[in-house]
């Protein structure tokens, strides 16, 4: 069973580097295919 989760960041300049690196660290803990577009 596939689970697709989509989140759109409404910030006009996107997510800054430091918070983005925290998201990357969290995503790396999952054994999943995660696509991150900034």
mmCIF file with all atom_site columns, N, CA and C in Angstrom:
data_model
loop_
_atom_site.group_PDB
_atom_site.id
_atom_site.type_symbol
_atom_site.label_atom_id
_atom_site.label_alt_id
_atom_site.label_comp_id
_atom_site.label_asym_id
_atom_site.label_entity_id
_atom_site.label_seq_id
_atom_site.pdbx_PDB_ins_code
_atom_site.Cartn_x
_atom_site.Cartn_y
_atom_site.Cartn_z
_atom_site.occupancy
_atom_site.B_iso_or_equiv
_atom_site.pdbx_formal_charge
_atom_site.auth_seq_id
_atom_site.auth_comp_id
_atom_site.auth_asym_id
_atom_site.auth_atom_id
_atom_site.pdbx_PDB_model_num
ATOM 1   N N  . UNK A 1 1  ? 0.850  -1.168 0.000  1.00 0.00 ? 1  UNK A N  1
ATOM 2   C CA . UNK A 1 1  ? 0.000  0.000  0.000  1.00 0.00 ? 1  UNK A CA 1
ATOM 3   C C  . UNK A 1 1  ? 0.897  1.233  0.000  1.00 0.00 ? 1  UNK A C  1
ATOM 4   N N  . UNK A 1 2  ? 0.675  2.112  -0.952 1.00 0.00 ? 2  UNK A N  1
ATOM 5   C CA . UNK A 1 2  ? 1.463  3.338  -1.051 1.00 0.00 ? 2  UNK A CA 1
ATOM 6   C C  . UNK A 1 2  ? 0.787  4.463  -0.290 1.00 0.00 ? 2  UNK A C  1
ATOM 7   N N  . UNK A 1 3  ? 1.603  5.279  0.303  1.00 0.00 ? 3  UNK A N  1
ATOM 8   C CA . UNK A 1 3  ? 1.118  6.472  0.988  1.00 0.00 ? 3  UNK A CA 1
ATOM 9   C C  . UNK A 1 3  ? 1.807  7.658  0.350  1.00 0.00 ? 3  UNK A C  1
ATOM 10  N N  . UNK A 1 4  ? 1.020  8.578  -0.171 1.00 0.00 ? 4  UNK A N  1
ATOM 11  C CA . UNK A 1 4  ? 1.567  9.778  -0.789 1.00 0.00 ? 4  UNK A CA 1
ATOM 12  C C  . UNK A 1 4  ? 1.163  10.969 0.068  1.00 0.00 ? 4  UNK A C  1
ATOM 13  N N  . UNK A 1 5  ? 2.160  11.726 0.492  1.00 0.00 ? 5  UNK A N  1
ATOM 14  C CA . UNK A 1 5  ? 1.931  12.924 1.299  1.00 0.00 ? 5  UNK A CA 1
ATOM 15  C C  . UNK A 1 5  ? 2.534  14.094 0.537  1.00 0.00 ? 5  UNK A C  1
ATOM 16  N N  . UNK A 1 6  ? 1.766  15.146 0.371  1.00 0.00 ? 6  UNK A N  1
ATOM 17  C CA . UNK A 1 6  ? 2.257  16.325 -0.337 1.00 0.00 ? 6  UNK A CA 1
ATOM 18  C C  . UNK A 1 6  ? 2.096  17.543 0.561  1.00 0.00 ? 6  UNK A C  1
ATOM 19  N N  . UNK A 1 7  ? 3.134  18.358 0.614  1.00 0.00 ? 7  UNK A N  1
ATOM 20  C CA . UNK A 1 7  ? 3.100  19.586 1.402  1.00 0.00 ? 7  UNK A CA 1
ATOM 21  C C  . UNK A 1 7  ? 3.649  20.707 0.539  1.00 0.00 ? 7  UNK A C  1
ATOM 22  N N  . UNK A 1 8  ? 2.953  21.812 0.495  1.00 0.00 ? 8  UNK A N  1
ATOM 23  C CA . UNK A 1 8  ? 3.406  22.974 -0.261 1.00 0.00 ? 8  UNK A CA 1
ATOM 24  C C  . UNK A 1 8  ? 3.720  24.089 0.729  1.00 0.00 ? 8  UNK A C  1
ATOM 25  N N  . UNK A 1 9  ? 4.953  24.550 0.695  1.00 0.00 ? 9  UNK A N  1
ATOM 26  C CA . UNK A 1 9  ? 5.389  25.639 1.569  1.00 0.00 ? 9  UNK A CA 1
ATOM 27  C C  . UNK A 1 9  ? 4.971  26.959 0.928  1.00 0.00 ? 9  UNK A C  1
ATOM 28  N N  . UNK A 1 10 ? 4.212  27.741 1.644  1.00 0.00 ? 10 UNK A N  1
ATOM 29  C CA . UNK A 1 10 ? 3.685  28.989 1.098  1.00 0.00 ? 10 UNK A CA 1
ATOM 30  C C  . UNK A 1 10 ? 4.646  30.171 1.233  1.00 0.00 ? 10 UNK A C  1
ATOM 31  N N  . UNK A 1 11 ? 5.862  29.934 1.705  1.00 0.00 ? 11 UNK A N  1
ATOM 32  C CA . UNK A 1 11 ? 6.827  31.021 1.825  1.00 0.00 ? 11 UNK A CA 1
ATOM 33  C C  . UNK A 1 11 ? 7.311  31.430 0.434  1.00 0.00 ? 11 UNK A C  1
ATOM 34  N N  . UNK A 1 12 ? 7.313  32.718 0.105  1.00 0.00 ? 12 UNK A N  1
ATOM 35  C CA . UNK A 1 12 ? 7.687  33.150 -1.242 1.00 0.00 ? 12 UNK A CA 1
ATOM 36  C C  . UNK A 1 12 ? 9.122  32.789 -1.621 1.00 0.00 ? 12 UNK A C  1
ATOM 37  N N  . UNK A 1 13 ? 10.025 32.681 -0.655 1.00 0.00 ? 13 UNK A N  1
ATOM 38  C CA . UNK A 1 13 ? 11.423 32.346 -0.943 1.00 0.00 ? 13 UNK A CA 1
ATOM 39  C C  . UNK A 1 13 ? 11.755 30.894 -0.630 1.00 0.00 ? 13 UNK A C  1
ATOM 40  N N  . UNK A 1 14 ? 10.739 30.087 -0.354 1.00 0.00 ? 14 UNK A N  1
ATOM 41  C CA . UNK A 1 14 ? 10.971 28.681 -0.045 1.00 0.00 ? 14 UNK A CA 1
ATOM 42  C C  . UNK A 1 14 ? 11.493 28.486 1.366  1.00 0.00 ? 14 UNK A C  1
ATOM 43  N N  . UNK A 1 15 ? 12.062 27.333 1.616  1.00 0.00 ? 15 UNK A N  1
ATOM 44  C CA . UNK A 1 15 ? 12.591 26.986 2.932  1.00 0.00 ? 15 UNK A CA 1
ATOM 45  C C  . UNK A 1 15 ? 14.083 27.310 2.946  1.00 0.00 ? 15 UNK A C  1
ATOM 46  N N  . UNK A 1 16 ? 14.537 27.955 3.986  1.00 0.00 ? 16 UNK A N  1
ATOM 47  C CA . UNK A 1 16 ? 15.945 28.337 4.081  1.00 0.00 ? 16 UNK A CA 1
ATOM 48  C C  . UNK A 1 16 ? 16.811 27.124 4.393  1.00 0.00 ? 16 UNK A C  1
ATOM 49  N N  . UNK A 1 17 ? 18.119 27.288 4.245  1.00 0.00 ? 17 UNK A N  1
ATOM 50  C CA . UNK A 1 17 ? 19.062 26.166 4.310  1.00 0.00 ? 17 UNK A CA 1
ATOM 51  C C  . UNK A 1 17 ? 19.034 25.423 5.640  1.00 0.00 ? 17 UNK A C  1
ATOM 52  N N  . UNK A 1 18 ? 19.058 26.124 6.764  1.00 0.00 ? 18 UNK A N  1
ATOM 53  C CA . UNK A 1 18 ? 19.130 25.430 8.061  1.00 0.00 ? 18 UNK A CA 1
ATOM 54  C C  . UNK A 1 18 ? 17.882 24.583 8.314  1.00 0.00 ? 18 UNK A C  1
ATOM 55  N N  . UNK A 1 19 ? 16.659 25.142 8.163  1.00 0.00 ? 19 UNK A N  1
ATOM 56  C CA . UNK A 1 19 ? 15.479 24.286 8.360  1.00 0.00 ? 19 UNK A CA 1
ATOM 57  C C  . UNK A 1 19 ? 15.408 23.156 7.328  1.00 0.00 ? 19 UNK A C  1
ATOM 58  N N  . UNK A 1 20 ? 15.851 23.433 6.110  1.00 0.00 ? 20 UNK A N  1
ATOM 59  C CA . UNK A 1 20 ? 15.833 22.395 5.076  1.00 0.00 ? 20 UNK A CA 1
ATOM 60  C C  . UNK A 1 20 ? 16.756 21.245 5.445  1.00 0.00 ? 20 UNK A C  1
ATOM 61  N N  . UNK A 1 21 ? 17.887 21.546 6.066  1.00 0.00 ? 21 UNK A N  1
ATOM 62  C CA . UNK A 1 21 ? 18.804 20.470 6.456  1.00 0.00 ? 21 UNK A CA 1
ATOM 63  C C  . UNK A 1 21 ? 18.207 19.617 7.568  1.00 0.00 ? 21 UNK A C  1
ATOM 64  N N  . UNK A 1 22 ? 17.392 20.211 8.434  1.00 0.00 ? 22 UNK A N  1
ATOM 65  C CA . UNK A 1 22 ? 16.710 19.429 9.476  1.00 0.00 ? 22 UNK A CA 1
ATOM 66  C C  . UNK A 1 22 ? 15.680 18.484 8.848  1.00 0.00 ? 22 UNK A C  1
ATOM 67  N N  . UNK A 1 23 ? 14.974 18.974 7.835  1.00 0.00 ? 23 UNK A N  1
ATOM 68  C CA . UNK A 1 23 ? 14.004 18.121 7.134  1.00 0.00 ? 23 UNK A CA 1
ATOM 69  C C  . UNK A 1 23 ? 14.733 16.980 6.438  1.00 0.00 ? 23 UNK A C  1
ATOM 70  N N  . UNK A 1 24 ? 15.865 17.280 5.818  1.00 0.00 ? 24 UNK A N  1
ATOM 71  C CA . UNK A 1 24 ? 16.646 16.240 5.146  1.00 0.00 ? 24 UNK A CA 1
ATOM 72  C C  . UNK A 1 24 ? 17.101 15.172 6.137  1.00 0.00 ? 24 UNK A C  1
ATOM 73  N N  . UNK A 1 25 ? 17.581 15.595 7.292  1.00 0.00 ? 25 UNK A N  1
ATOM 74  C CA . UNK A 1 25 ? 18.020 14.646 8.319  1.00 0.00 ? 25 UNK A CA 1
ATOM 75  C C  . UNK A 1 25 ? 16.872 13.741 8.743  1.00 0.00 ? 25 UNK A C  1
ATOM 76  N N  . UNK A 1 26 ? 15.708 14.318 8.947  1.00 0.00 ? 26 UNK A N  1
ATOM 77  C CA . UNK A 1 26 ? 14.537 13.529 9.322  1.00 0.00 ? 26 UNK A CA 1
ATOM 78  C C  . UNK A 1 26 ? 14.148 12.562 8.205  1.00 0.00 ? 26 UNK A C  1
ATOM 79  N N  . UNK A 1 27 ? 14.131 13.040 6.964  1.00 0.00 ? 27 UNK A N  1
ATOM 80  C CA . UNK A 1 27 ? 13.751 12.186 5.833  1.00 0.00 ? 27 UNK A CA 1
ATOM 81  C C  . UNK A 1 27 ? 14.705 11.010 5.671  1.00 0.00 ? 27 UNK A C  1
ATOM 82  N N  . UNK A 1 28 ? 15.969 11.225 5.988  1.00 0.00 ? 28 UNK A N  1
ATOM 83  C CA . UNK A 1 28 ? 16.959 10.150 5.852  1.00 0.00 ? 28 UNK A CA 1
ATOM 84  C C  . UNK A 1 28 ? 16.768 9.030  6.863  1.00 0.00 ? 28 UNK A C  1
ATOM 85  N N  . UNK A 1 29 ? 15.914 9.222  7.865  1.00 0.00 ? 29 UNK A N  1
ATOM 86  C CA . UNK A 1 29 ? 15.667 8.158  8.842  1.00 0.00 ? 29 UNK A CA 1
ATOM 87  C C  . UNK A 1 29 ? 14.636 7.148  8.340  1.00 0.00 ? 29 UNK A C  1
ATOM 88  N N  . UNK A 1 30 ? 13.966 7.444  7.241  1.00 0.00 ? 30 UNK A N  1
ATOM 89  C CA . UNK A 1 30 ? 12.943 6.558  6.694  1.00 0.00 ? 30 UNK A CA 1
ATOM 90  C C  . UNK A 1 30 ? 13.507 5.740  5.546  1.00 0.00 ? 30 UNK A C  1
ATOM 91  N N  . UNK A 1 31 ? 13.051 4.510  5.416  1.00 0.00 ? 31 UNK A N  1
ATOM 92  C CA . UNK A 1 31 ? 13.430 3.694  4.262  1.00 0.00 ? 31 UNK A CA 1
ATOM 93  C C  . UNK A 1 31 ? 12.316 3.831  3.229  1.00 0.00 ? 31 UNK A C  1
ATOM 94  N N  . UNK A 1 32 ? 12.288 5.000  2.631  1.00 0.00 ? 32 UNK A N  1
ATOM 95  C CA . UNK A 1 32 ? 11.238 5.342  1.675  1.00 0.00 ? 32 UNK A CA 1
ATOM 96  C C  . UNK A 1 32 ? 11.827 6.160  0.548  1.00 0.00 ? 32 UNK A C  1
ATOM 97  N N  . UNK A 1 33 ? 11.024 6.359  -0.471 1.00 0.00 ? 33 UNK A N  1
ATOM 98  C CA . UNK A 1 33 ? 11.414 7.264  -1.546 1.00 0.00 ? 33 UNK A CA 1
ATOM 99  C C  . UNK A 1 33 ? 10.781 8.613  -1.238 1.00 0.00 ? 33 UNK A C  1
ATOM 100 N N  . UNK A 1 34 ? 11.623 9.589  -0.953 1.00 0.00 ? 34 UNK A N  1
ATOM 101 C CA . UNK A 1 34 ? 11.144 10.925 -0.608 1.00 0.00 ? 34 UNK A CA 1
ATOM 102 C C  . UNK A 1 34 ? 11.726 11.904 -1.610 1.00 0.00 ? 34 UNK A C  1
ATOM 103 N N  . UNK A 1 35 ? 10.866 12.700 -2.221 1.00 0.00 ? 35 UNK A N  1
ATOM 104 C CA . UNK A 1 35 ? 11.314 13.725 -3.158 1.00 0.00 ? 35 UNK A CA 1
ATOM 105 C C  . UNK A 1 35 ? 11.139 15.084 -2.506 1.00 0.00 ? 35 UNK A C  1
ATOM 106 N N  . UNK A 1 36 ? 12.177 15.883 -2.564 1.00 0.00 ? 36 UNK A N  1
ATOM 107 C CA . UNK A 1 36 ? 12.180 17.210 -1.942 1.00 0.00 ? 36 UNK A CA 1
ATOM 108 C C  . UNK A 1 36 ? 12.510 18.219 -3.028 1.00 0.00 ? 36 UNK A C  1
ATOM 109 N N  . UNK A 1 37 ? 11.600 19.132 -3.286 1.00 0.00 ? 37 UNK A N  1
ATOM 110 C CA . UNK A 1 37 ? 11.817 20.185 -4.280 1.00 0.00 ? 37 UNK A CA 1
ATOM 111 C C  . UNK A 1 37 ? 11.731 21.520 -3.565 1.00 0.00 ? 37 UNK A C  1
ATOM 112 N N  . UNK A 1 38 ? 12.745 22.342 -3.723 1.00 0.00 ? 38 UNK A N  1
ATOM 113 C CA . UNK A 1 38 ? 12.750 23.643 -3.066 1.00 0.00 ? 38 UNK A CA 1
ATOM 114 C C  . UNK A 1 38 ? 12.908 24.726 -4.101 1.00 0.00 ? 38 UNK A C  1
#
